Coordinates of C-alpha atoms and ligand atoms in Angstrom, one line a residue:
M1 CA 0.0 0.0 0.1
K2 CA 1.5 3.3 -0.9
F3 CA 1.9 6.2 1.6
N4 CA -1.3 8.4 0.3
T5 CA -3.5 5.2 0.8
K6 CA -2.1 4.3 4.0
T7 CA -3.0 7.7 5.6
I8 CA -6.6 6.7 5.0
H9 CA -6.8 3.0 5.2
G10 CA -3.6 1.7 6.9
K11 CA -4.5 -1.0 9.5
Q12 CA -7.9 0.3 9.6
K13 CA -11.0 -1.9 10.2
H14 CA -14.7 -0.9 9.6
D15 CA -16.5 -0.8 12.9
L16 CA -17.5 -4.4 13.8
A17 CA -20.8 -3.4 15.4
Y18 CA -22.7 -1.3 12.7
G19 CA -19.9 -0.8 10.1
A20 CA -19.2 2.8 10.7
V21 CA -16.6 4.1 8.4
M22 CA -14.9 6.0 11.1
P23 CA -14.3 4.4 14.3
P24 CA -16.8 5.5 17.0
I25 CA -15.5 7.6 19.8
Y26 CA -15.4 5.2 22.6
Q27 CA -16.2 7.5 25.5
T28 CA -15.8 5.0 28.2
S29 CA -13.3 4.6 31.1
T30 CA -14.2 0.8 31.4
Y31 CA -15.7 -2.4 29.9
A32 CA -18.2 -5.0 31.1
Q33 CA -16.7 -8.5 32.1
S34 CA -19.0 -11.6 32.4
T35 CA -16.6 -13.0 34.8
P36 CA -13.2 -11.8 36.2
G37 CA -11.0 -11.7 33.0
G38 CA -14.0 -12.3 30.7
H39 CA -14.0 -9.4 28.4
K40 CA -13.7 -8.5 24.7
G41 CA -10.1 -7.6 24.6
F42 CA -10.7 -4.1 26.7
E43 CA -10.5 -3.9 30.4
Y44 CA -9.8 -0.2 31.3
S45 CA -9.2 2.7 29.1
R46 CA -5.8 3.6 30.4
T47 CA -4.5 0.3 29.0
H48 CA -6.7 0.2 25.8
N49 CA -9.5 2.0 24.2
P50 CA -10.9 1.1 20.6
T51 CA -10.8 4.5 19.3
R52 CA -7.1 5.2 20.7
Q53 CA -6.1 1.6 19.2
A54 CA -7.5 2.6 15.7
L55 CA -5.1 5.8 15.9
E56 CA -2.2 3.7 17.3
N57 CA -2.7 1.3 14.3
A58 CA -2.7 4.3 11.8
F59 CA 0.4 5.6 13.5
A60 CA 2.3 2.4 12.9
S61 CA 0.9 2.2 9.3
I62 CA 2.1 5.6 8.4
E63 CA 5.5 5.3 9.9
N64 CA 6.1 1.8 8.4
G65 CA 6.4 0.4 12.0
N66 CA 4.7 -2.5 13.6
Y67 CA 3.5 -0.8 16.8
G68 CA 2.0 2.5 17.5
L69 CA 1.4 4.2 21.0
A70 CA -0.3 7.3 21.6
F71 CA 0.2 9.7 24.4
G72 CA -1.4 12.8 26.1
S73 CA 1.2 15.2 24.6
G74 CA 4.7 15.0 22.6
L75 CA 6.5 15.5 25.8
A76 CA 4.6 12.8 27.4
A77 CA 5.8 10.5 24.5
I78 CA 9.4 11.5 25.1
D79 CA 9.1 11.1 28.9
A80 CA 8.0 7.4 28.3
I81 CA 11.2 6.9 26.0
M82 CA 13.2 8.4 29.0
K83 CA 11.6 5.8 31.4
L84 CA 13.5 3.1 29.3
L85 CA 16.6 4.4 31.2
K86 CA 18.0 4.4 34.7
S87 CA 20.3 6.3 36.8
G88 CA 24.1 6.5 35.3
D89 CA 22.9 6.1 31.6
E90 CA 24.0 8.7 29.4
V91 CA 22.1 10.4 26.3
I92 CA 23.5 12.1 23.3
S93 CA 21.2 14.6 21.9
T94 CA 21.0 17.4 19.2
S95 CA 22.0 20.6 20.7
D96 CA 19.3 22.3 18.7
L97 CA 16.0 21.1 19.8
Y98 CA 12.5 22.2 21.0
G99 CA 12.9 24.0 24.3
G100 CA 10.4 21.9 26.2
T101 CA 12.5 18.7 25.3
Y102 CA 15.7 20.4 26.7
R103 CA 13.6 21.4 29.8
L104 CA 12.4 17.7 30.3
F105 CA 16.0 16.4 29.9
T106 CA 17.7 18.7 31.9
R107 CA 15.1 20.0 34.7
I108 CA 13.7 16.5 35.4
F109 CA 15.8 13.6 34.0
E110 CA 19.3 14.9 35.1
G111 CA 17.7 15.0 38.6
F112 CA 17.2 11.2 38.2
G113 CA 20.8 10.7 37.4
I114 CA 20.7 10.6 33.6
K115 CA 23.6 12.6 31.9
F116 CA 22.9 14.5 28.7
H117 CA 25.6 15.6 26.1
F118 CA 23.9 18.1 23.8
I119 CA 25.9 18.2 20.6
G120 CA 25.9 19.4 16.9
M121 CA 25.2 16.4 14.9
Q122 CA 25.1 18.0 11.5
N123 CA 28.2 15.8 10.8
A124 CA 27.2 12.3 12.2
T125 CA 30.6 11.1 13.2
N126 CA 30.7 13.8 15.7
V127 CA 28.3 11.4 17.9
E128 CA 30.8 8.6 18.0
S129 CA 33.5 10.6 20.1
Y130 CA 30.9 11.1 22.8
I131 CA 29.7 7.2 23.2
N132 CA 30.9 5.3 26.2
D133 CA 29.6 2.2 27.8
N134 CA 26.9 4.1 29.6
T135 CA 25.4 5.6 26.4
K136 CA 21.9 4.3 25.9
L137 CA 20.1 6.5 23.8
I138 CA 20.8 8.9 20.9
W139 CA 18.2 11.7 20.6
V140 CA 17.8 13.2 17.1
E141 CA 15.5 16.0 15.8
T142 CA 15.7 16.6 12.2
P143 CA 14.9 19.1 11.0
T144 CA 15.7 20.6 14.2
N145 CA 13.5 23.2 16.0
P146 CA 13.9 26.0 15.3
M147 CA 17.2 26.2 13.4
M148 CA 16.3 23.7 10.3
N149 CA 19.5 21.7 10.8
I150 CA 19.5 18.4 9.1
I151 CA 20.9 15.2 10.8
D152 CA 21.9 12.2 8.7
I153 CA 19.5 9.5 10.1
K154 CA 21.1 6.6 8.2
K155 CA 24.7 7.2 9.3
T156 CA 23.6 8.1 13.1
A157 CA 21.7 4.6 12.8
T158 CA 24.8 2.8 11.7
I159 CA 26.8 4.3 14.6
A160 CA 24.0 3.5 17.0
K161 CA 23.6 -0.1 15.9
K162 CA 27.5 -0.4 16.1
H163 CA 27.4 0.3 19.8
D164 CA 23.9 -1.2 20.6
I165 CA 22.2 2.0 21.6
I166 CA 18.8 2.9 20.9
L167 CA 18.2 5.8 18.3
A168 CA 15.1 7.8 18.8
V169 CA 13.9 10.3 16.0
D170 CA 11.7 13.2 16.7
N171 CA 9.8 13.5 13.2
T172 CA 7.5 16.2 14.2
F173 CA 8.6 18.7 11.7
A174 CA 9.0 16.3 8.8
T175 CA 6.2 13.9 9.3
P176 CA 6.1 10.6 7.6
Y177 CA 5.1 12.2 4.4
L178 CA 8.7 13.6 4.0
Q179 CA 10.7 10.9 5.9
Q180 CA 10.5 7.5 7.5
P181 CA 13.1 7.2 10.0
L182 CA 12.4 3.5 10.8
D183 CA 13.2 2.7 7.2
L184 CA 16.5 4.5 7.7
G185 CA 17.5 2.5 10.8
A186 CA 16.0 4.4 13.7
D187 CA 14.4 2.2 16.5
I188 CA 11.9 4.7 17.7
V189 CA 10.0 7.4 15.9
M190 CA 8.2 10.1 18.2
H191 CA 5.9 12.8 17.0
S192 CA 4.2 15.8 18.7
A193 CA 1.0 14.8 17.0
T194 CA -0.4 18.2 18.2
K195 CA 1.3 19.4 15.0
Y196 CA 0.9 18.4 11.4
I197 CA -0.5 14.8 12.2
G198 CA -3.6 16.5 14.0
G199 CA -3.0 19.3 11.6
H200 CA -5.9 21.7 12.8
S201 CA -4.5 23.1 16.2
D202 CA -7.3 21.5 17.8
L203 CA -5.5 18.8 20.2
V204 CA -2.5 18.1 22.1
M205 CA -1.0 14.6 21.6
G206 CA 2.3 12.4 21.3
A207 CA 3.0 9.3 19.3
L208 CA 5.8 6.7 19.4
I209 CA 6.4 4.0 16.7
V210 CA 8.4 1.0 16.6
K211 CA 9.3 -2.0 14.6
D212 CA 10.7 -4.3 17.3
K213 CA 8.3 -6.2 19.5
D214 CA 10.5 -6.4 22.7
L215 CA 11.0 -2.6 22.6
A216 CA 7.2 -1.9 21.8
D217 CA 6.3 -4.2 24.8
R218 CA 8.6 -2.0 27.2
L219 CA 7.0 0.9 25.9
Y220 CA 3.5 -0.4 26.3
F221 CA 4.5 -1.2 29.9
I222 CA 5.4 2.2 30.5
Q223 CA 2.5 3.9 28.6
N224 CA 0.1 1.9 31.0
A225 CA 2.2 1.9 34.2
S226 CA 2.8 5.5 33.9
G227 CA -0.7 6.4 32.3
A228 CA 0.1 9.5 30.1
V229 CA -2.5 8.4 27.6
C230 CA -4.8 10.5 25.4
G231 CA -8.6 10.4 25.4
P232 CA -10.9 8.8 22.9
Q233 CA -12.2 12.2 21.6
D234 CA -8.8 13.4 20.7
S235 CA -7.8 10.1 19.1
F236 CA -10.7 10.5 16.9
L237 CA -9.7 14.1 15.8
A238 CA -5.9 12.7 15.2
L239 CA -7.2 9.9 13.2
R240 CA -9.3 12.3 11.1
G241 CA -6.2 14.6 10.7
I242 CA -4.2 11.7 9.5
K243 CA -6.5 11.2 6.6
T244 CA -5.6 14.5 4.9
L245 CA -2.0 14.6 5.9
H246 CA -0.4 13.7 2.4
V247 CA -2.7 16.7 0.9
R248 CA -2.0 19.0 3.5
M249 CA 1.9 18.3 3.5
Q250 CA 2.0 18.8 -0.2
R251 CA 0.5 22.4 0.0
H252 CA 2.8 23.1 3.0
C253 CA 5.7 22.2 1.0
E254 CA 4.7 24.3 -2.0
N255 CA 3.7 27.4 0.0
G256 CA 7.0 27.1 2.3
K257 CA 9.3 26.9 -0.9
A258 CA 7.5 30.1 -2.1
V259 CA 8.0 31.8 1.4
A260 CA 11.6 30.8 1.7
K261 CA 12.4 32.1 -1.5
Y262 CA 10.5 35.4 -1.0
L263 CA 12.4 35.9 2.5
A264 CA 15.9 35.1 0.9
S265 CA 15.1 38.1 -1.7
H266 CA 14.0 40.5 0.8
P267 CA 16.5 43.4 1.8
K268 CA 15.4 43.4 5.4
V269 CA 16.2 39.7 5.9
E270 CA 19.6 38.5 6.9
N271 CA 19.5 34.8 7.0
V272 CA 17.0 32.2 6.0
Y273 CA 17.1 28.8 7.6
W274 CA 15.1 26.1 5.1
P275 CA 16.6 23.0 4.0
G276 CA 15.4 23.4 0.3
F277 CA 18.2 25.9 -0.3
E278 CA 21.2 24.4 -2.3
A279 CA 23.2 26.6 0.1
H280 CA 21.8 24.9 3.2
P281 CA 24.7 23.2 4.7
N282 CA 23.2 19.7 4.7
H283 CA 20.9 20.1 1.6
D284 CA 22.4 16.9 0.1
I285 CA 21.2 14.9 3.0
A286 CA 17.8 16.5 3.3
K287 CA 17.5 15.6 -0.5
S288 CA 18.4 12.1 0.2
Q289 CA 16.2 11.4 3.2
M290 CA 13.2 13.7 2.6
K291 CA 10.7 13.6 -0.2
D292 CA 10.5 17.4 0.0
F293 CA 11.4 20.4 2.4
G294 CA 8.5 21.1 4.5
G295 CA 6.6 24.2 5.5
M296 CA 8.9 25.4 8.5
I297 CA 11.2 28.3 8.0
S298 CA 13.2 30.4 10.4
F299 CA 14.8 33.8 9.5
T300 CA 16.7 36.8 11.1
T301 CA 16.0 40.3 10.5
K302 CA 19.1 42.5 9.7
G303 CA 20.9 44.0 12.5
N304 CA 20.1 41.3 15.0
N305 CA 17.6 43.8 16.7
Y306 CA 15.1 42.2 19.2
E307 CA 12.6 45.2 19.0
E308 CA 12.7 45.0 15.1
A309 CA 11.9 41.2 15.3
I310 CA 8.9 41.8 17.7
K311 CA 7.8 44.5 15.6
V312 CA 7.7 42.4 12.5
V313 CA 5.8 39.3 14.3
E314 CA 3.3 41.9 15.9
R315 CA 2.5 43.4 12.3
M316 CA 1.7 40.0 10.6
K317 CA -2.1 39.6 10.4
L318 CA -2.4 36.2 8.6
F319 CA 0.5 34.5 10.3
T320 CA -1.0 34.4 13.9
L321 CA 1.7 35.1 16.6
A322 CA 1.3 31.7 18.6
E323 CA 3.2 28.6 20.2
S324 CA 2.9 25.6 18.2
L325 CA 3.2 24.9 14.4
G326 CA 1.7 22.4 11.5
G327 CA -1.9 23.3 11.5
V328 CA -3.5 24.6 8.3
E329 CA -3.2 28.2 9.5
S330 CA 0.1 30.1 9.1
L331 CA 1.8 30.9 12.5
S332 CA 4.6 32.9 13.5
G333 CA 6.8 32.8 16.6
H334 CA 9.8 34.1 18.5
P335 CA 11.7 31.2 19.6
A336 CA 13.9 33.3 22.1
S337 CA 11.0 34.5 24.1
M338 CA 8.6 31.9 23.4
T339 CA 9.2 28.1 22.5
H340 CA 13.0 28.1 23.3
A341 CA 12.8 30.6 26.4
S342 CA 13.7 27.5 28.7
I343 CA 17.1 27.3 27.1
P344 CA 19.6 29.5 28.8
K345 CA 20.4 32.5 26.5
K346 CA 24.2 31.5 26.2
E347 CA 23.4 27.8 25.2
R348 CA 20.7 29.0 22.7
E349 CA 22.7 31.6 21.0
K350 CA 25.3 29.0 20.2
T351 CA 22.9 27.0 18.1
G352 CA 21.6 30.2 16.4
V353 CA 18.6 30.9 18.3
V354 CA 19.3 34.8 18.5
D355 CA 16.8 37.6 19.5
S356 CA 16.2 38.5 16.0
L357 CA 15.2 34.9 15.0
I358 CA 11.6 34.5 13.7
R359 CA 10.1 31.0 13.0
L360 CA 7.2 30.4 10.7
S361 CA 5.0 27.6 10.2
V362 CA 3.8 28.2 6.6
G363 CA 0.0 27.0 6.4
I364 CA -2.0 26.0 3.4
E365 CA -3.8 29.4 2.5
D366 CA -3.4 31.2 -0.6
I367 CA 0.1 31.8 -1.4
E368 CA -0.3 35.3 -2.6
D369 CA -2.2 36.4 0.6
L370 CA 0.8 35.1 2.6
I371 CA 3.4 36.7 0.8
N372 CA 1.4 40.0 0.8
D373 CA 1.3 39.6 4.7
L374 CA 4.9 39.2 4.9
K375 CA 5.7 42.2 2.6
Q376 CA 3.6 44.7 4.8
A377 CA 5.0 43.0 8.1
L378 CA 8.5 43.6 6.9
G379 CA 7.6 46.9 5.7
Ligands
P1T1 O1 3.8 20.2 22.8 P1 3.8 18.8 22.7 O2 2.8 18.0 21.8 O3 4.2 18.0 24.1 O4 5.1 18.3 21.9 C1 6.5 18.7 22.4 C2 7.3 18.7 21.0 C3 8.4 17.8 20.8 N1 9.0 17.9 19.7 C4 8.9 19.0 18.9 C5 9.9 19.1 17.6 C6 8.2 20.0 19.1 O5 8.1 21.0 18.3 C7 7.1 19.9 20.2 C8 6.2 21.2 20.6 N2 6.5 22.2 19.8 C9 5.9 23.5 20.1 C10 5.1 23.7 20.9 C11 6.5 24.6 19.3 O6 5.8 25.5 19.2 O7 7.7 24.4 19.0

């Protein structure tokens, strides 16, 4: 089955009771048993829920995995991965990553005795020098949030395999429409399904997808034991979102390309970060592991002036200034004061998250309207 068919039919069955084409929202916490243990496969909705299960099957299908797990947020999904580890273990992570992930790693899991190395992975071989006997996980975001760095998943997977280390890839920015990390050798794919997967800015959710049964069993145990699951209503919405993922992504990519090119030609813009440019340092890797370049773009205004950048985002009308990304509507953000404020200024500036950096999530509106909005905002 091809990807565009999988988004609609992948691992889905019509409802057994009445043949409903969409799975019903099983808004129930529990299930009747005829005798203790005598049930129809569902006991309690933290453990299993039919609507969530339909969604988890869809997750597995679109990422070419065997097992999918849905969580109450992207961070809850990352939290579940971290619970595979124990005190004394070490993690190598991309240094440029979502601020909330950095906060979870440094403010929660460092306190439990896990050591993190935040490093530039644009050259995958850099990872090898940080590996020791305690290294248990490599954490990769690609493209990174918000600098749009590209990490070579295949090369990193080869290194991880050689040393028997789990490789987890946050695929939130790319989505499986653009890249499928499990096929490139990753062990776990993670999503903030809040973003492109849901696609309509109407839910908060996380996803994990794996191929290996043993790893899936360990994660299912954590999902049930820690309990950070999502509800049936949100599961239904995410499932509905997945059915149009390929069509939305196609337009996000088209509009993203046009916006990136427009910004690059604007006299008030200093740098534009978008992996589709031939001048992007890892454009060749992006081309080889992604189908297209997505709708996420970051740029700086000339003079690295905080006030000027704030004025630009305030002037935008169609691009709504808001946290989050990946919805049908265009959003703008100021990472230094919003999504990445939890990373110390010195650390974030090392990766390029300066005060004049603006991040755009280019939506699927008419491109002429979007360009006109940027034109008037840049003045
Ligand atoms: O917000 P939540 O669903 O918990 O997902 C966290 C998360 C994980 N990984 C990446 C790459 C992310 O971008 C996010 C959330 N990011 C934003 C809210 C943002 O505006 O960047």
